[in-house]
Amino acid sequence: MSQKKQKVLLMSQHFYPEIGSAANRMKNIYLELKEKQYDVKVLTLHPRYPNPEMYQDERFWNEEMIDEEEVIRIDPSIKSHSGSIVKRLVLYLEVMLRFIAEIFKLKKEYDVIFVTSPPIFVGVAGLIAKWRLKTDLILDVRDLWPESLTGVKVFTNRFILSTAYKIESLLYRKATRIIVNSRSFINYMTSKGVPQEKISFMPNSLTEEELSHNSFIDEKENTIEVIYTGNLGLAQDIQKLIQVAVALKEEKAIRFTIVGYGHHVKELQNVIEEKELHHVTLHSAKSRKETMDLVAKSDIAYVSLVDQEVFKTVLPGKIIDYMCVKKPIIGDVLGYAKEIITTANCGIVSERNTVDELVQNIMKLAKDKQLRKELGENGYKYAYEHLRWKTNINVLINVMEDIHE
């Protein structure tokens, strides 16, 4: 890196103190770049996902190294996160326009812009920033959007989807470099004509602090706790998780803990009450630390994705979190997520992932404490070797250095 301290503009709809993989990824990129003496400015929103009231609680504002003077936050007119696709599109467009307005207030002093997508509308604002600030643009792709919209089958307007695909193609062409958090995205992009040498892989990762606070003494004697954390949205096969819980209702030793937020929360609460699933506890969204503590106290961790082609390219962030605290994983997943669990030998993923198979897999782990321990240790070892921000941030740093050679 040159002796001059490089100035980086991070653009993201999600950022600290919000929960979720996107905000956590961007927070850690910010912190790692700051530690390596980069001058970093962030353009983002006031925290609002899954609801803005959460962030009145000071427990979410627990990162002392974030300098709020370096964070530009905008406050959209749509205050709450909505399940309505129309409201979301209006929000995305407003955020894009508000970001562009802020960009025109900035000086032309940035060495690189790092913009994360989805939503792709933030990427469009990034393209405007590239032109306005006369600098390079690194596009960070965390999900294939709009491909994932078609995967959950909630949005079928051909004109808007066609427009979104054209925007996606434009972003891939105009970005100076592209970073992805899943290796499987590379094949998709090269099939769209993106040169492979333009793409770099930087997975979601763990901090040294997270990796050093992973031990928990299991003091439960007669119960096995299965935990699910994170989004209860359209991409997660929550209905099957409930079917699994119903099938295990008579297994008095098995309990389920769900810590989540998203589209299916109310539906899930209703099903738990209607079916009298007293062995299932549903928690509202919690801070990352509180969530990780709950995972650490559990016995088995559960992950699921809808069986659609686009989701075979995804690695849910919760898998990495489960590895961090040495939990064996039951995976209702295919593709890249299954490949990682299998490679790390940190859990059980069935061939067809039927309800019966998932029940059998949970019972297999419930009855074998040594197997749970071995799989958990394997996951932690894999995470320590491959999923540390301290080493993976070098992917971004090398990309920035290549750009400025």
Short mmCIF file of C-alpha atoms in Angstrom, two decimals:
data_model
loop_
_atom_site.label_atom_id
_atom_site.label_comp_id
_atom_site.label_asym_id
_atom_site.label_seq_id
_atom_site.Cartn_x
_atom_site.Cartn_y
_atom_site.Cartn_z
CA MET A 1 0.00 0.00 0.00
CA SER A 2 1.22 3.48 -0.77
CA GLN A 3 2.35 5.75 2.06
CA LYS A 4 -0.61 8.07 1.50
CA LYS A 5 -3.53 7.05 3.67
CA GLN A 6 -6.19 5.88 1.21
CA LYS A 7 -9.70 7.22 1.58
CA VAL A 8 -12.56 4.73 1.16
CA LEU A 9 -16.30 5.40 0.87
CA LEU A 10 -18.45 2.47 2.04
CA MET A 11 -22.06 2.51 0.80
CA SER A 12 -24.62 0.15 2.30
CA GLN A 13 -28.32 0.14 3.12
CA HIS A 14 -27.45 -1.90 6.24
CA PHE A 15 -24.77 -1.05 8.79
CA TYR A 16 -24.04 -1.17 12.51
CA PRO A 17 -25.90 -1.39 14.84
CA GLU A 18 -28.40 -3.29 12.68
CA ILE A 19 -28.59 -7.05 13.04
CA GLY A 20 -28.21 -9.40 10.10
CA SER A 21 -25.36 -10.61 7.90
CA ALA A 22 -25.21 -7.52 5.67
CA ALA A 23 -24.79 -5.03 8.52
CA ASN A 24 -22.35 -7.32 10.31
CA ARG A 25 -20.24 -7.77 7.16
CA MET A 26 -20.03 -4.03 6.55
CA LYS A 27 -19.26 -3.25 10.18
CA ASN A 28 -16.34 -5.65 10.16
CA ILE A 29 -15.02 -4.40 6.83
CA TYR A 30 -15.09 -0.87 8.29
CA LEU A 31 -13.27 -1.94 11.47
CA GLU A 32 -10.62 -3.97 9.65
CA LEU A 33 -9.88 -1.15 7.21
CA LYS A 34 -9.66 1.36 10.06
CA GLU A 35 -7.23 -0.90 11.90
CA LYS A 36 -5.06 -0.97 8.77
CA GLN A 37 -5.01 2.84 8.72
CA TYR A 38 -7.47 3.46 5.90
CA ASP A 39 -9.56 6.62 6.13
CA VAL A 40 -13.13 5.30 5.92
CA LYS A 41 -16.43 7.14 5.47
CA VAL A 42 -19.78 5.29 5.54
CA LEU A 43 -23.00 6.25 3.73
CA THR A 44 -25.95 4.32 5.17
CA LEU A 45 -29.37 4.59 6.84
CA HIS A 46 -30.43 5.11 10.41
CA PRO A 47 -30.86 1.60 11.87
CA ARG A 48 -34.30 0.30 10.98
CA TYR A 49 -34.20 -3.44 10.26
CA PRO A 50 -36.32 -5.29 11.29
CA ASN A 51 -37.81 -2.27 13.10
CA PRO A 52 -36.32 1.08 14.18
CA GLU A 53 -37.69 0.93 17.75
CA MET A 54 -35.26 -1.89 18.56
CA TYR A 55 -32.32 0.45 18.30
CA GLN A 56 -33.49 2.71 21.10
CA ASP A 57 -32.03 -0.05 23.28
CA GLU A 58 -28.40 0.76 24.05
CA ARG A 59 -27.47 -2.94 24.01
CA PHE A 60 -27.32 -2.74 20.22
CA TRP A 61 -24.86 0.19 20.32
CA ASN A 62 -21.98 -1.81 21.77
CA GLU A 63 -19.15 -1.17 19.30
CA GLU A 64 -16.82 1.47 20.71
CA MET A 65 -14.58 1.59 17.64
CA ILE A 66 -17.29 2.93 15.31
CA ASP A 67 -16.83 6.69 14.93
CA GLU A 68 -20.30 8.10 14.22
CA GLU A 69 -18.69 11.27 12.85
CA GLU A 70 -17.49 9.11 9.95
CA VAL A 71 -21.00 7.76 9.28
CA ILE A 72 -23.51 9.66 7.13
CA ARG A 73 -27.00 8.36 7.95
CA ILE A 74 -30.16 9.16 6.04
CA ASP A 75 -33.70 8.75 7.36
CA PRO A 76 -36.15 7.47 4.69
CA SER A 77 -39.82 8.46 4.79
CA ILE A 78 -40.88 4.79 5.04
CA LYS A 79 -39.97 4.14 8.66
CA SER A 80 -40.68 0.45 9.15
CA HIS A 81 -39.53 -2.62 7.25
CA SER A 82 -42.45 -3.88 5.17
CA GLY A 83 -43.30 -7.25 3.67
CA SER A 84 -44.97 -5.45 0.75
CA ILE A 85 -42.80 -5.67 -2.37
CA VAL A 86 -44.25 -2.36 -3.62
CA LYS A 87 -43.31 -0.55 -0.40
CA ARG A 88 -39.86 -2.10 -0.54
CA LEU A 89 -39.34 -0.89 -4.10
CA VAL A 90 -40.43 2.62 -3.10
CA LEU A 91 -37.99 2.48 -0.17
CA TYR A 92 -35.14 1.24 -2.38
CA LEU A 93 -35.73 4.03 -4.89
CA GLU A 94 -35.90 6.67 -2.17
CA VAL A 95 -32.67 5.40 -0.58
CA MET A 96 -30.97 5.47 -3.99
CA LEU A 97 -32.02 9.06 -4.61
CA ARG A 98 -31.09 10.18 -1.10
CA PHE A 99 -27.68 8.50 -1.43
CA ILE A 100 -27.12 10.26 -4.76
CA ALA A 101 -28.03 13.60 -3.14
CA GLU A 102 -25.43 12.97 -0.40
CA ILE A 103 -22.82 11.96 -2.98
CA PHE A 104 -23.12 15.36 -4.66
CA LYS A 105 -22.21 16.98 -1.33
CA LEU A 106 -18.95 15.02 -1.04
CA LYS A 107 -15.54 16.23 -2.15
CA LYS A 108 -13.64 14.41 -4.89
CA GLU A 109 -11.15 12.97 -2.43
CA TYR A 110 -11.88 9.22 -2.37
CA ASP A 111 -9.49 6.61 -3.70
CA VAL A 112 -12.16 3.92 -3.96
CA ILE A 113 -15.88 3.39 -3.42
CA PHE A 114 -17.04 0.08 -1.92
CA VAL A 115 -20.76 -0.51 -2.44
CA THR A 116 -22.61 -3.61 -1.25
CA SER A 117 -25.66 -5.14 -2.93
CA PRO A 118 -28.49 -6.10 -2.66
CA PRO A 119 -30.51 -4.04 -3.07
CA ILE A 120 -29.10 -3.24 -6.51
CA PHE A 121 -30.43 0.31 -6.27
CA VAL A 122 -27.61 1.10 -3.84
CA GLY A 123 -25.32 -0.20 -6.57
CA VAL A 124 -26.82 2.35 -8.97
CA ALA A 125 -26.00 5.09 -6.45
CA GLY A 126 -22.49 3.62 -6.39
CA LEU A 127 -22.22 4.05 -10.17
CA ILE A 128 -23.25 7.69 -9.83
CA ALA A 129 -20.63 8.07 -7.08
CA LYS A 130 -17.98 6.56 -9.36
CA TRP A 131 -18.82 9.14 -12.04
CA ARG A 132 -19.27 12.10 -9.70
CA LEU A 133 -16.21 11.46 -7.51
CA LYS A 134 -14.03 10.36 -10.45
CA THR A 135 -12.76 7.22 -8.75
CA ASP A 136 -12.95 3.41 -8.84
CA LEU A 137 -15.91 1.29 -7.77
CA ILE A 138 -15.72 -2.08 -6.02
CA LEU A 139 -19.09 -3.87 -6.12
CA ASP A 140 -19.67 -6.26 -3.20
CA VAL A 141 -22.31 -8.87 -4.12
CA ARG A 142 -23.85 -10.66 -1.12
CA ASP A 143 -26.81 -12.16 -2.97
CA LEU A 144 -27.83 -12.62 -6.60
CA TRP A 145 -30.51 -9.97 -6.99
CA PRO A 146 -32.98 -9.97 -8.76
CA GLU A 147 -32.39 -13.71 -9.22
CA SER A 148 -33.33 -14.34 -5.58
CA LEU A 149 -36.66 -12.51 -6.10
CA THR A 150 -37.66 -15.08 -8.69
CA GLY A 151 -36.49 -17.83 -6.32
CA VAL A 152 -39.07 -16.95 -3.66
CA LYS A 153 -41.77 -16.45 -6.34
CA VAL A 154 -43.29 -13.33 -4.82
CA PHE A 155 -42.50 -10.94 -7.64
CA THR A 156 -43.30 -11.75 -11.25
CA ASN A 157 -43.76 -8.38 -12.98
CA ARG A 158 -41.86 -8.99 -16.21
CA PHE A 159 -41.11 -5.35 -16.96
CA ILE A 160 -39.61 -4.64 -13.53
CA LEU A 161 -37.70 -7.93 -13.47
CA SER A 162 -36.34 -7.23 -16.96
CA THR A 163 -35.26 -3.76 -15.84
CA ALA A 164 -33.63 -5.20 -12.72
CA TYR A 165 -31.64 -7.73 -14.77
CA LYS A 166 -30.45 -4.91 -17.03
CA ILE A 167 -29.34 -2.92 -13.98
CA GLU A 168 -27.55 -6.01 -12.64
CA SER A 169 -25.71 -6.42 -15.95
CA LEU A 170 -24.81 -2.72 -16.00
CA LEU A 171 -23.36 -2.92 -12.48
CA TYR A 172 -21.24 -5.94 -13.36
CA ARG A 173 -19.90 -4.18 -16.47
CA LYS A 174 -19.22 -0.77 -14.95
CA ALA A 175 -17.75 -1.83 -11.60
CA THR A 176 -13.95 -1.65 -11.55
CA ARG A 177 -13.82 -4.91 -9.59
CA ILE A 178 -16.37 -7.27 -8.02
CA ILE A 179 -16.18 -9.05 -4.67
CA VAL A 180 -18.52 -11.94 -3.81
CA ASN A 181 -19.21 -13.70 -0.50
CA SER A 182 -20.02 -17.05 -2.14
CA ARG A 183 -17.77 -18.92 -4.57
CA SER A 184 -20.88 -20.14 -6.39
CA PHE A 185 -21.65 -16.59 -7.52
CA ILE A 186 -18.54 -16.65 -9.72
CA ASN A 187 -20.00 -19.21 -12.17
CA TYR A 188 -23.23 -17.22 -12.39
CA MET A 189 -21.36 -14.01 -13.18
CA THR A 190 -18.99 -15.51 -15.72
CA SER A 191 -22.05 -17.01 -17.47
CA LYS A 192 -23.26 -13.39 -17.77
CA GLY A 193 -20.02 -12.39 -19.48
CA VAL A 194 -18.09 -11.05 -16.49
CA PRO A 195 -14.35 -11.84 -16.80
CA GLN A 196 -13.32 -14.19 -14.00
CA GLU A 197 -10.23 -12.10 -13.24
CA LYS A 198 -12.54 -9.21 -12.34
CA ILE A 199 -14.11 -11.21 -9.47
CA SER A 200 -12.62 -11.93 -6.03
CA PHE A 201 -14.01 -14.09 -3.22
CA MET A 202 -14.22 -12.68 0.33
CA PRO A 203 -16.53 -14.75 2.55
CA ASN A 204 -18.44 -13.53 5.56
CA SER A 205 -16.12 -14.14 8.46
CA LEU A 206 -15.59 -13.97 12.21
CA THR A 207 -13.64 -11.59 14.42
CA GLU A 208 -10.85 -12.70 16.72
CA GLU A 209 -13.05 -11.79 19.68
CA GLU A 210 -15.89 -13.98 18.44
CA LEU A 211 -13.54 -16.89 17.85
CA SER A 212 -12.06 -16.58 21.35
CA HIS A 213 -15.41 -16.67 23.19
CA ASN A 214 -16.74 -19.98 22.05
CA SER A 215 -16.67 -22.27 25.08
CA PHE A 216 -19.71 -23.20 27.12
CA ILE A 217 -20.04 -25.96 29.69
CA ASP A 218 -23.16 -28.02 28.95
CA GLU A 219 -24.96 -28.39 32.26
CA LYS A 220 -28.29 -29.64 30.86
CA GLU A 221 -28.86 -33.28 31.73
CA ASN A 222 -32.22 -34.28 30.31
CA THR A 223 -32.91 -31.91 27.42
CA ILE A 224 -31.48 -31.33 23.97
CA GLU A 225 -31.98 -27.84 22.58
CA VAL A 226 -32.19 -27.30 18.82
CA ILE A 227 -31.72 -23.65 17.84
CA TYR A 228 -32.53 -21.64 14.72
CA THR A 229 -31.42 -18.01 14.44
CA GLY A 230 -31.91 -15.21 11.94
CA ASN A 231 -34.32 -14.32 9.19
CA LEU A 232 -37.69 -16.07 9.13
CA GLY A 233 -38.27 -14.88 5.60
CA LEU A 234 -39.37 -16.14 2.22
CA ALA A 235 -36.04 -17.78 1.40
CA GLN A 236 -35.98 -19.90 4.56
CA ASP A 237 -38.07 -23.08 4.65
CA ILE A 238 -39.68 -22.29 8.00
CA GLN A 239 -42.77 -24.42 7.28
CA LYS A 240 -40.59 -27.52 7.18
CA LEU A 241 -38.91 -26.54 10.46
CA ILE A 242 -42.35 -26.40 12.08
CA GLN A 243 -43.23 -29.80 10.60
CA VAL A 244 -40.05 -31.16 12.14
CA ALA A 245 -40.96 -29.63 15.51
CA VAL A 246 -44.47 -31.13 15.29
CA ALA A 247 -43.00 -34.56 14.48
CA LEU A 248 -40.81 -34.33 17.60
CA LYS A 249 -43.58 -33.06 19.87
CA GLU A 250 -43.72 -36.31 21.85
CA GLU A 251 -39.94 -36.43 22.32
CA LYS A 252 -39.94 -34.77 25.73
CA ALA A 253 -36.16 -34.32 25.75
CA ILE A 254 -36.11 -32.25 22.52
CA ARG A 255 -36.75 -28.52 22.70
CA PHE A 256 -36.60 -25.90 19.94
CA THR A 257 -35.46 -22.30 20.32
CA ILE A 258 -36.08 -19.89 17.45
CA VAL A 259 -34.48 -16.44 17.55
CA GLY A 260 -35.73 -14.56 14.55
CA TYR A 261 -37.39 -11.79 12.63
CA GLY A 262 -38.91 -11.38 9.20
CA HIS A 263 -41.89 -12.20 7.02
CA HIS A 264 -43.06 -15.38 8.79
CA VAL A 265 -42.77 -14.32 12.45
CA LYS A 266 -46.48 -13.76 13.11
CA GLU A 267 -47.46 -16.85 11.17
CA LEU A 268 -44.94 -18.87 13.17
CA GLN A 269 -46.24 -17.54 16.48
CA ASN A 270 -49.80 -18.46 15.48
CA VAL A 271 -48.80 -22.01 14.48
CA ILE A 272 -46.94 -22.53 17.77
CA GLU A 273 -50.05 -21.49 19.71
CA GLU A 274 -52.58 -23.35 17.54
CA LYS A 275 -50.64 -26.62 17.59
CA GLU A 276 -49.73 -26.19 21.27
CA LEU A 277 -46.04 -26.62 20.60
CA HIS A 278 -44.96 -26.03 24.17
CA HIS A 279 -41.50 -27.38 23.36
CA VAL A 280 -40.89 -24.48 20.92
CA THR A 281 -39.76 -21.08 22.23
CA LEU A 282 -39.85 -18.10 19.87
CA HIS A 283 -37.65 -15.12 20.75
CA SER A 284 -37.84 -11.74 19.05
CA ALA A 285 -34.72 -10.31 17.39
CA LYS A 286 -31.77 -9.83 19.73
CA SER A 287 -28.34 -8.24 19.50
CA ARG A 288 -25.61 -10.29 17.87
CA LYS A 289 -23.93 -10.95 21.22
CA GLU A 290 -27.17 -12.10 22.87
CA THR A 291 -27.95 -14.34 19.90
CA MET A 292 -24.48 -15.89 19.90
CA ASP A 293 -24.77 -16.53 23.65
CA LEU A 294 -28.04 -18.41 23.07
CA VAL A 295 -26.45 -20.48 20.30
CA ALA A 296 -23.52 -21.28 22.58
CA LYS A 297 -25.93 -22.64 25.20
CA SER A 298 -27.77 -24.87 22.72
CA ASP A 299 -26.89 -28.41 21.60
CA ILE A 300 -27.78 -28.55 17.91
CA ALA A 301 -28.06 -25.74 15.33
CA TYR A 302 -30.52 -25.75 12.43
CA VAL A 303 -30.29 -24.03 9.05
CA SER A 304 -32.70 -24.13 6.12
CA LEU A 305 -33.25 -22.64 2.66
CA VAL A 306 -36.07 -23.01 0.15
CA ASP A 307 -35.25 -25.63 -2.51
CA GLN A 308 -34.74 -23.25 -5.45
CA GLU A 309 -31.78 -23.15 -7.83
CA VAL A 310 -30.72 -19.61 -6.86
CA PHE A 311 -30.39 -20.54 -3.18
CA LYS A 312 -27.96 -23.33 -4.02
CA THR A 313 -25.39 -20.56 -4.48
CA VAL A 314 -25.85 -19.11 -0.98
CA LEU A 315 -23.99 -19.68 2.29
CA PRO A 316 -26.23 -18.42 5.13
CA GLY A 317 -24.29 -16.38 7.67
CA LYS A 318 -25.78 -18.41 10.50
CA ILE A 319 -23.72 -21.43 9.40
CA ILE A 320 -20.55 -19.47 10.10
CA ASP A 321 -21.93 -18.32 13.46
CA TYR A 322 -22.83 -21.90 14.41
CA MET A 323 -19.29 -23.00 13.57
CA CYS A 324 -17.89 -20.22 15.73
CA VAL A 325 -19.48 -21.61 18.90
CA LYS A 326 -18.83 -25.26 18.05
CA LYS A 327 -22.38 -26.37 17.36
CA PRO A 328 -23.17 -29.40 15.16
CA ILE A 329 -25.42 -28.39 12.28
CA ILE A 330 -28.59 -29.95 10.91
CA GLY A 331 -28.78 -28.63 7.37
CA ASP A 332 -31.93 -28.42 5.28
CA VAL A 333 -29.82 -26.94 2.48
CA LEU A 334 -28.35 -27.86 -0.90
CA GLY A 335 -25.59 -26.56 -3.15
CA TYR A 336 -22.85 -24.37 -1.71
CA ALA A 337 -24.14 -24.44 1.88
CA LYS A 338 -24.27 -28.24 1.82
CA GLU A 339 -20.78 -28.34 0.30
CA ILE A 340 -19.34 -26.23 3.14
CA ILE A 341 -21.02 -28.30 5.88
CA THR A 342 -19.81 -31.50 4.23
CA THR A 343 -16.27 -30.23 3.60
CA ALA A 344 -15.95 -29.01 7.18
CA ASN A 345 -17.59 -32.22 8.46
CA CYS A 346 -19.50 -30.11 10.96
CA GLY A 347 -23.04 -31.41 10.58
CA ILE A 348 -25.54 -33.65 8.83
CA VAL A 349 -27.19 -32.83 5.51
CA SER A 350 -29.53 -35.43 4.00
CA GLU A 351 -29.93 -36.40 0.37
CA ARG A 352 -33.53 -35.24 0.04
CA ASN A 353 -34.01 -33.30 3.30
CA THR A 354 -37.48 -34.70 3.95
CA VAL A 355 -39.14 -34.06 7.30
CA ASP A 356 -38.52 -37.70 8.28
CA GLU A 357 -34.82 -37.44 7.42
CA LEU A 358 -34.43 -34.20 9.37
CA VAL A 359 -36.14 -35.78 12.38
CA GLN A 360 -33.86 -38.81 12.16
CA ASN A 361 -30.78 -36.60 11.91
CA ILE A 362 -31.80 -34.56 14.95
CA MET A 363 -32.41 -37.74 16.94
CA LYS A 364 -29.04 -39.13 15.84
CA LEU A 365 -27.25 -36.08 17.23
CA ALA A 366 -29.47 -35.91 20.31
CA LYS A 367 -28.45 -39.44 21.30
CA ASP A 368 -24.72 -39.03 20.64
CA LYS A 369 -22.96 -36.39 22.72
CA GLN A 370 -19.53 -37.38 21.40
CA LEU A 371 -20.66 -36.94 17.79
CA ARG A 372 -22.07 -33.52 18.64
CA LYS A 373 -18.73 -32.56 20.17
CA GLU A 374 -16.69 -33.85 17.21
CA LEU A 375 -18.81 -32.10 14.59
CA GLY A 376 -18.78 -28.87 16.61
CA GLU A 377 -14.99 -28.97 16.93
CA ASN A 378 -14.67 -29.64 13.19
CA GLY A 379 -16.78 -26.60 12.39
CA TYR A 380 -14.74 -24.37 14.66
CA LYS A 381 -11.49 -25.60 13.13
CA TYR A 382 -12.79 -24.88 9.62
CA ALA A 383 -13.95 -21.40 10.64
CA TYR A 384 -10.62 -20.62 12.30
CA GLU A 385 -8.69 -21.69 9.22
CA HIS A 386 -10.90 -20.17 6.52
CA LEU A 387 -13.33 -17.64 7.99
CA ARG A 388 -11.36 -15.01 9.92
CA TRP A 389 -11.68 -11.33 9.11
CA LYS A 390 -8.05 -10.79 10.10
CA THR A 391 -6.93 -12.75 7.06
CA ASN A 392 -9.88 -12.43 4.68
CA ILE A 393 -9.84 -8.61 4.70
CA ASN A 394 -6.62 -8.95 2.70
CA VAL A 395 -8.73 -9.92 -0.31
CA LEU A 396 -10.22 -6.42 -0.35
CA ILE A 397 -6.89 -4.75 0.41
CA ASN A 398 -5.20 -6.63 -2.44
CA VAL A 399 -8.01 -5.61 -4.81
CA MET A 400 -7.60 -1.95 -3.83
CA GLU A 401 -3.83 -2.16 -4.27
CA ASP A 402 -4.23 -3.82 -7.69
CA ILE A 403 -6.55 -1.02 -8.78
CA HIS A 404 -4.03 1.66 -7.87
CA GLU A 405 -0.89 0.00 -9.23
#
